[in-house]
Short mmCIF file of C-alpha atoms in Angstrom, two decimals:
data_model
loop_
_atom_site.label_atom_id
_atom_site.label_comp_id
_atom_site.label_asym_id
_atom_site.label_seq_id
_atom_site.Cartn_x
_atom_site.Cartn_y
_atom_site.Cartn_z
CA UNK A 1 25.29 -5.84 5.02
CA UNK A 2 24.58 -6.18 8.83
CA UNK A 3 21.81 -7.88 10.55
CA UNK A 4 20.22 -5.24 11.53
CA UNK A 5 17.14 -3.59 9.83
CA UNK A 6 17.80 -0.66 6.97
CA UNK A 7 15.45 1.31 9.31
CA UNK A 8 13.85 1.13 12.59
CA UNK A 9 11.53 3.48 14.38
CA UNK A 10 10.71 3.32 17.96
CA UNK A 11 7.92 5.33 19.73
CA UNK A 12 8.00 8.05 16.95
CA UNK A 13 5.33 10.63 17.48
CA UNK A 14 4.82 14.19 16.07
CA UNK A 15 2.81 17.33 16.43
CA UNK A 16 1.79 20.21 14.46
CA UNK A 17 0.92 22.95 17.15
CA UNK A 18 -1.43 21.64 19.39
CA UNK A 19 -2.48 18.32 17.05
CA UNK A 20 -0.73 15.04 17.19
CA UNK A 21 -0.59 13.48 13.96
CA UNK A 22 1.72 10.44 14.43
CA UNK A 23 0.93 8.42 17.58
CA UNK A 24 3.80 6.01 19.01
CA UNK A 25 5.30 4.62 15.36
CA UNK A 26 7.15 1.64 15.52
CA UNK A 27 8.35 0.20 12.37
CA UNK A 28 11.23 -2.10 10.77
CA UNK A 29 12.06 -2.24 7.33
CA UNK A 30 14.35 -5.06 6.34
CA UNK A 31 17.36 -4.49 3.79
CA UNK A 32 16.18 -5.32 0.30
CA UNK A 33 12.48 -5.03 0.75
CA UNK A 34 9.99 -2.66 -0.60
CA UNK A 35 7.82 -1.54 2.16
CA UNK A 36 4.27 0.02 1.07
CA UNK A 37 3.18 2.85 3.69
CA UNK A 38 -0.59 2.92 3.27
CA UNK A 39 -3.00 5.12 4.33
CA UNK A 40 -5.93 7.73 3.50
CA UNK A 41 -5.13 11.13 2.19
CA UNK A 42 -4.21 13.27 5.64
CA UNK A 43 -3.23 10.16 7.71
CA UNK A 44 0.17 11.52 8.39
CA UNK A 45 2.18 9.52 5.72
CA UNK A 46 4.02 12.04 4.16
CA UNK A 47 4.70 13.28 7.38
CA UNK A 48 6.34 10.14 8.25
CA UNK A 49 8.30 10.15 5.06
CA UNK A 50 9.63 13.26 5.98
CA UNK A 51 10.94 12.34 9.37
CA UNK A 52 12.66 9.32 7.91
CA UNK A 53 14.22 11.71 5.21
CA UNK A 54 15.33 14.14 8.01
CA UNK A 55 13.00 17.23 6.62
CA UNK A 56 11.01 17.32 9.68
CA UNK A 57 12.70 16.30 13.18
CA UNK A 58 9.92 13.93 15.55
CA UNK A 59 8.95 15.38 19.07
CA UNK A 60 9.46 12.00 20.44
CA UNK A 61 10.83 8.57 19.68
CA UNK A 62 14.04 6.99 17.89
CA UNK A 63 14.95 6.81 14.12
CA UNK A 64 17.80 4.33 13.34
CA UNK A 65 19.31 4.04 9.93
CA UNK A 66 21.36 1.12 9.29
CA UNK A 67 21.34 0.93 13.31
CA UNK A 68 22.81 4.50 13.55
CA UNK A 69 20.78 6.73 15.54
CA UNK A 70 19.77 9.61 13.24
CA UNK A 71 17.13 11.05 15.49
CA UNK A 72 16.04 11.25 19.14
CA UNK A 73 15.59 13.69 21.80
CA UNK A 74 19.63 14.67 21.87
CA UNK A 75 20.80 13.10 18.10
CA UNK A 76 19.41 14.91 14.91
CA UNK A 77 21.60 13.85 11.58
CA UNK A 78 20.54 16.49 8.74
CA UNK A 79 18.94 14.84 5.59
CA UNK A 80 22.14 15.09 3.43
CA UNK A 81 24.32 12.60 5.83
CA UNK A 82 21.47 9.86 6.37
CA UNK A 83 21.94 8.16 3.04
CA UNK A 84 18.47 8.42 2.10
CA UNK A 85 16.93 9.39 -1.30
CA UNK A 86 13.51 10.84 -1.81
CA UNK A 87 11.61 10.52 -4.89
CA UNK A 88 8.69 13.40 -4.75
CA UNK A 89 5.52 13.21 -6.32
CA UNK A 90 6.52 15.04 -9.23
CA UNK A 91 10.26 14.00 -9.91
CA UNK A 92 11.48 17.45 -9.34
CA UNK A 93 14.10 17.53 -11.79
CA UNK A 94 16.24 20.30 -12.62
CA UNK A 95 15.04 21.86 -15.93
CA UNK A 96 18.53 23.83 -16.75
CA UNK A 97 20.31 20.31 -16.46
CA UNK A 98 20.18 17.45 -18.92
CA UNK A 99 19.20 14.35 -18.00
CA UNK A 100 22.59 13.04 -17.36
CA UNK A 101 23.27 16.12 -14.98
CA UNK A 102 20.38 15.45 -13.00
CA UNK A 103 21.00 11.66 -12.72
CA UNK A 104 24.73 12.89 -11.46
CA UNK A 105 23.35 15.80 -9.11
CA UNK A 106 24.01 13.80 -5.95
CA UNK A 107 27.33 12.34 -6.76
CA UNK A 108 30.67 13.94 -5.98
CA UNK A 109 33.31 14.83 -8.70
CA UNK A 110 30.53 15.07 -11.16
CA UNK A 111 32.82 15.10 -14.27
CA UNK A 112 35.27 12.32 -13.14
CA UNK A 113 35.21 9.02 -15.55
CA UNK A 114 33.64 6.98 -12.90
CA UNK A 115 30.75 9.31 -12.58
CA UNK A 116 30.08 9.31 -16.34
CA UNK A 117 30.02 5.42 -16.03
CA UNK A 118 27.86 5.30 -12.85
CA UNK A 119 25.31 7.65 -14.81
CA UNK A 120 25.18 5.62 -18.06
CA UNK A 121 24.62 2.55 -15.64
CA UNK A 122 21.60 4.11 -13.95
CA UNK A 123 20.20 5.23 -17.25
CA UNK A 124 20.58 1.79 -18.77
CA UNK A 125 18.73 0.45 -15.71
CA UNK A 126 15.84 2.71 -15.74
CA UNK A 127 15.83 1.82 -19.60
CA UNK A 128 17.00 5.31 -20.76
CA UNK A 129 20.09 4.54 -22.14
CA UNK A 130 20.03 7.41 -24.98
CA UNK A 131 18.47 10.21 -23.09
CA UNK A 132 21.77 11.50 -21.11
CA UNK A 133 21.99 14.67 -23.25
CA UNK A 134 18.00 15.78 -23.37
CA UNK A 135 16.48 18.07 -21.15
CA UNK A 136 13.82 17.15 -18.91
CA UNK A 137 11.21 19.16 -20.78
CA UNK A 138 11.97 16.79 -23.70
CA UNK A 139 10.59 13.91 -22.02
CA UNK A 140 7.13 12.44 -20.75
CA UNK A 141 5.89 12.39 -17.45
CA UNK A 142 6.67 8.56 -16.93
CA UNK A 143 10.18 9.35 -18.37
CA UNK A 144 11.16 11.71 -16.03
CA UNK A 145 9.93 9.66 -13.04
CA UNK A 146 12.12 7.15 -14.11
CA UNK A 147 15.14 9.84 -14.55
CA UNK A 148 14.21 11.15 -10.91
CA UNK A 149 14.70 7.27 -9.72
CA UNK A 150 17.82 6.61 -11.29
CA UNK A 151 19.21 10.01 -9.60
CA UNK A 152 18.02 8.55 -6.46
CA UNK A 153 19.58 5.32 -6.87
CA UNK A 154 22.87 6.87 -8.27
CA UNK A 155 24.25 7.15 -4.73
CA UNK A 156 23.57 3.81 -3.57
CA UNK A 157 21.55 4.93 -0.78
CA UNK A 158 20.61 3.08 2.12
CA UNK A 159 16.89 3.88 1.75
CA UNK A 160 15.11 5.04 -1.42
CA UNK A 161 11.68 6.92 -0.02
CA UNK A 162 9.02 7.19 -3.00
CA UNK A 163 6.08 9.47 -1.97
CA UNK A 164 3.01 8.64 -4.39
CA UNK A 165 5.43 8.73 -7.07
CA UNK A 166 2.36 8.13 -9.98
CA UNK A 167 -0.17 10.52 -8.78
CA UNK A 168 -0.26 13.12 -11.38
CA UNK A 169 -0.10 10.49 -14.32
CA UNK A 170 -3.08 8.87 -15.72
CA UNK A 171 -4.20 5.35 -14.61
CA UNK A 172 -2.73 3.56 -17.76
CA UNK A 173 0.57 4.93 -17.69
CA UNK A 174 0.51 4.63 -14.01
CA UNK A 175 -0.08 0.91 -13.88
CA UNK A 176 2.79 0.40 -16.45
CA UNK A 177 5.20 2.65 -14.87
CA UNK A 178 4.63 1.15 -11.43
CA UNK A 179 5.84 -2.20 -12.75
CA UNK A 180 8.90 -0.71 -14.35
CA UNK A 181 9.48 1.06 -11.24
CA UNK A 182 9.29 -2.27 -9.10
CA UNK A 183 11.55 -4.26 -11.44
CA UNK A 184 13.92 -1.40 -10.98
CA UNK A 185 14.02 -1.52 -7.40
CA UNK A 186 14.39 -5.35 -7.35
CA UNK A 187 16.95 -5.33 -9.98
CA UNK A 188 19.17 -2.82 -7.85
CA UNK A 189 18.42 -4.64 -4.57
CA UNK A 190 17.35 -1.12 -3.28
CA UNK A 191 15.70 -1.04 0.22
CA UNK A 192 12.29 1.08 -0.53
CA UNK A 193 9.38 2.91 1.37
CA UNK A 194 6.72 3.53 -0.89
CA UNK A 195 3.89 6.04 0.34
CA UNK A 196 0.34 5.39 -1.24
CA UNK A 197 -3.21 5.83 -0.50
CA UNK A 198 -3.77 3.04 -3.45
CA UNK A 199 -4.75 -0.20 -1.80
CA UNK A 200 -4.11 -2.12 -5.11
CA UNK A 201 -1.17 -0.30 -5.62
CA UNK A 202 0.31 -1.19 -2.10
CA UNK A 203 -0.77 -4.86 -2.52
CA UNK A 204 0.68 -5.64 -5.71
CA UNK A 205 4.31 -3.82 -5.11
CA UNK A 206 5.30 -4.43 -1.88
CA UNK A 207 7.15 -7.22 0.37
CA UNK A 208 5.24 -5.70 3.28
CA UNK A 209 2.27 -3.28 3.94
CA UNK A 210 2.69 -0.87 6.95
CA UNK A 211 -1.11 0.72 7.05
CA UNK A 212 -1.59 4.09 8.61
CA UNK A 213 -4.66 5.13 10.00
CA UNK A 214 -5.46 8.17 12.20
CA UNK A 215 -1.52 8.55 12.76
CA UNK A 216 -1.16 5.34 14.09
CA UNK A 217 0.61 1.68 12.35
CA UNK A 218 -2.82 -0.21 12.54
CA UNK A 219 -1.06 -3.25 10.93
CA UNK A 220 2.19 -4.39 9.61
CA UNK A 221 1.98 -7.76 7.47
CA UNK A 222 2.62 -9.31 4.12
CA UNK A 223 0.03 -7.97 1.85
CA UNK A 224 -1.70 -11.35 1.59
CA UNK A 225 -2.21 -11.42 5.39
CA UNK A 226 -3.16 -7.55 5.40
CA UNK A 227 -5.98 -8.43 3.19
CA UNK A 228 -7.21 -11.92 4.38
CA UNK A 229 -6.61 -11.53 7.91
CA UNK A 230 -6.64 -7.70 8.78
CA UNK A 231 -6.39 -7.29 12.56
CA UNK A 232 -9.03 -5.20 13.26
CA UNK A 233 -12.21 -3.82 11.51
CA UNK A 234 -10.82 -0.63 10.88
CA UNK A 235 -7.91 -2.39 8.38
CA UNK A 236 -10.85 -4.44 6.96
CA UNK A 237 -12.78 -1.81 5.77
CA UNK A 238 -9.91 0.25 4.60
CA UNK A 239 -8.13 -2.62 2.39
CA UNK A 240 -10.67 -3.44 0.19
CA UNK A 241 -14.46 -4.02 0.44
CA UNK A 242 -16.45 -5.93 3.37
CA UNK A 243 -19.76 -6.74 4.02
CA UNK A 244 -20.80 -6.92 7.56
CA UNK A 245 -23.46 -9.33 8.99
CA UNK A 246 -24.19 -10.47 12.36
CA UNK A 247 -23.42 -14.28 13.62
CA UNK A 248 -22.66 -16.48 16.32
CA UNK A 249 -19.52 -18.01 16.81
CA UNK A 250 -19.59 -21.40 17.84
CA UNK A 251 -18.15 -23.05 21.12
CA UNK A 252 -15.24 -24.83 18.57
CA UNK A 253 -13.97 -20.49 18.14
CA UNK A 254 -13.08 -21.93 14.55
CA UNK A 255 -16.62 -21.31 12.67
CA UNK A 256 -19.80 -19.17 12.85
CA UNK A 257 -23.46 -19.61 12.55
CA UNK A 258 -24.73 -17.07 10.40
CA UNK A 259 -27.84 -16.37 7.75
CA UNK A 260 -25.60 -18.09 5.23
CA UNK A 261 -25.55 -21.60 7.31
CA UNK A 262 -22.01 -22.25 9.09
CA UNK A 263 -19.03 -20.83 7.78
CA UNK A 264 -15.57 -21.43 8.95
CA UNK A 265 -13.45 -18.74 10.61
CA UNK A 266 -9.85 -17.40 9.39
CA UNK A 267 -8.84 -16.77 12.56
CA UNK A 268 -10.18 -18.14 15.86
CA UNK A 269 -12.65 -15.85 17.68
CA UNK A 270 -13.96 -16.34 21.26
CA UNK A 271 -17.83 -18.18 21.31
CA UNK A 272 -20.52 -15.85 21.19
CA UNK A 273 -22.05 -12.98 18.91
CA UNK A 274 -19.89 -11.40 16.46
CA UNK A 275 -19.70 -9.45 13.64
CA UNK A 276 -18.81 -11.08 10.33
CA UNK A 277 -16.85 -9.47 7.70
CA UNK A 278 -17.22 -10.98 4.00
CA UNK A 279 -15.65 -9.82 1.21
CA UNK A 280 -17.98 -9.36 -2.23
CA UNK A 281 -15.71 -11.94 -4.48
CA UNK A 282 -16.60 -14.27 -1.84
CA UNK A 283 -20.49 -14.62 -2.65
CA UNK A 284 -21.50 -16.42 -5.45
CA UNK A 285 -25.13 -16.04 -7.17
CA UNK A 286 -27.10 -19.43 -7.76
CA UNK A 287 -30.76 -20.09 -8.77
CA UNK A 288 -33.11 -19.04 -6.16
CA UNK A 289 -34.42 -22.74 -5.87
CA UNK A 290 -31.39 -24.24 -5.85
CA UNK A 291 -30.67 -26.56 -3.21
CA UNK A 292 -27.48 -24.86 -2.10
CA UNK A 293 -29.24 -21.49 -2.17
CA UNK A 294 -28.81 -20.77 1.94
CA UNK A 295 -30.66 -17.49 1.50
CA UNK A 296 -32.40 -15.60 -1.21
CA UNK A 297 -32.90 -12.12 -2.06
CA UNK A 298 -33.81 -9.39 -4.97
CA UNK A 299 -31.45 -7.76 -7.25
CA UNK A 300 -31.82 -4.18 -6.65
CA UNK A 301 -28.84 -2.68 -8.44
CA UNK A 302 -25.87 -3.69 -10.56
CA UNK A 303 -22.66 -1.75 -11.76
CA UNK A 304 -20.67 -2.73 -14.68
CA UNK A 305 -16.90 -2.14 -14.76
CA UNK A 306 -16.03 -3.96 -18.02
CA UNK A 307 -13.67 -6.84 -16.74
CA UNK A 308 -16.08 -7.38 -13.63
CA UNK A 309 -19.11 -6.04 -11.76
CA UNK A 310 -21.25 -5.95 -8.43
CA UNK A 311 -24.55 -6.75 -7.88
CA UNK A 312 -26.61 -5.49 -4.73
CA UNK A 313 -28.97 -8.07 -3.23
CA UNK A 314 -31.56 -7.27 -0.74
CA UNK A 315 -32.94 -10.07 1.75
CA UNK A 316 -36.26 -10.11 3.18
CA UNK A 317 -35.08 -8.33 6.67
CA UNK A 318 -33.95 -5.39 4.37
CA UNK A 319 -30.02 -6.16 4.81
CA UNK A 320 -28.03 -5.92 1.36
CA UNK A 321 -25.08 -7.79 0.22
CA UNK A 322 -22.63 -6.55 -2.18
CA UNK A 323 -21.35 -9.16 -4.59
CA UNK A 324 -18.74 -8.92 -7.37
CA UNK A 325 -19.15 -11.03 -10.40
CA UNK A 326 -17.42 -11.71 -13.59
CA UNK A 327 -19.11 -8.86 -15.96
CA UNK A 328 -20.81 -11.66 -18.23
CA UNK A 329 -22.41 -13.22 -15.07
CA UNK A 330 -24.37 -10.02 -13.79
CA UNK A 331 -28.16 -10.78 -13.41
CA UNK A 332 -31.22 -8.63 -14.25
CA UNK A 333 -32.08 -5.97 -11.83
CA UNK A 334 -35.35 -7.15 -10.07
CA UNK A 335 -34.84 -11.04 -10.41
CA UNK A 336 -34.68 -13.30 -7.14
CA UNK A 337 -31.54 -15.10 -6.72
CA UNK A 338 -29.84 -17.04 -4.26
CA UNK A 339 -26.66 -16.34 -2.47
CA UNK A 340 -23.98 -18.67 -0.69
CA UNK A 341 -20.60 -17.69 0.55
CA UNK A 342 -17.19 -19.53 -0.60
CA UNK A 343 -14.18 -19.52 1.80
CA UNK A 344 -13.72 -18.50 5.62
CA UNK A 345 -14.81 -15.31 6.90
CA UNK A 346 -13.50 -12.80 9.70
CA UNK A 347 -15.09 -12.36 12.87
CA UNK A 348 -14.79 -9.36 15.35
CA UNK A 349 -16.42 -8.53 18.45
CA UNK A 350 -19.86 -6.43 17.64
CA UNK A 351 -19.21 -2.65 17.45
#
């Protein structure tokens, strides 16, 4: 394995007619890693995946796979020569072939003993060792997706591309299958790019998260950094929930004065007026007459989600804070409560 990235994109841009859908994309994906390509629907994720796969040609920029140029102004390597495997949303298995024949489809000399051994190895890897002779229609949706992954891994591709692979499955099955697929990719030491619009999914499965907003890579970091220290308000608002408040960064550039008192900053910020962003789980509700209550407000709404819930607390000036609590701790609507902030917060220039 070389020291070069498995994938490198340099200044990749793409248009549909007069509409620019990708803007100067720069991205590196390291060997053996899982990178989540996260963004809202219509943000260019699938277009970028198709460019990497060789199904779409970018108008500008360079695509390198294993340090080999596969697309630029002069070069175009077709999809079947790139060493890339695509797992689409629906799996796209061939209904007239058996599971084993589907897995063997991309392999040369499909009837050789070596191929049979490889197919058996892949079906064992995805937990379907006894399913080789059945048709895809005899399998559940989750099983079909695992067969699609086995087919993708069978050729030992440089890159495995997963395009929102579980979007058609119900929530419970989606979470279970997601964990299985991550384990399979890790066991195979595969390099994967996983397209998703689900923030929880991206943060939980990936080594690195590339946030694609309005056709631009807004940030690429490890999951903890993307959530805790987003580089812009756009990323902060997209990754989880945030509650904005006005504040003033103090002269040390490492703390901010706010309605909740003095709070430390996650990242230094220039002194002066700032918008501070607080995650709902950073708030804590205490008794209104408690000495630690830095501010009090009225509970105007609660929402119960089973494992936890949210509380809307309105302060005297009309500003509302959304607080996330354990479901057993939800206060009554109409009650007066104190609110404090735990941990450090983010500060950005006022918009």
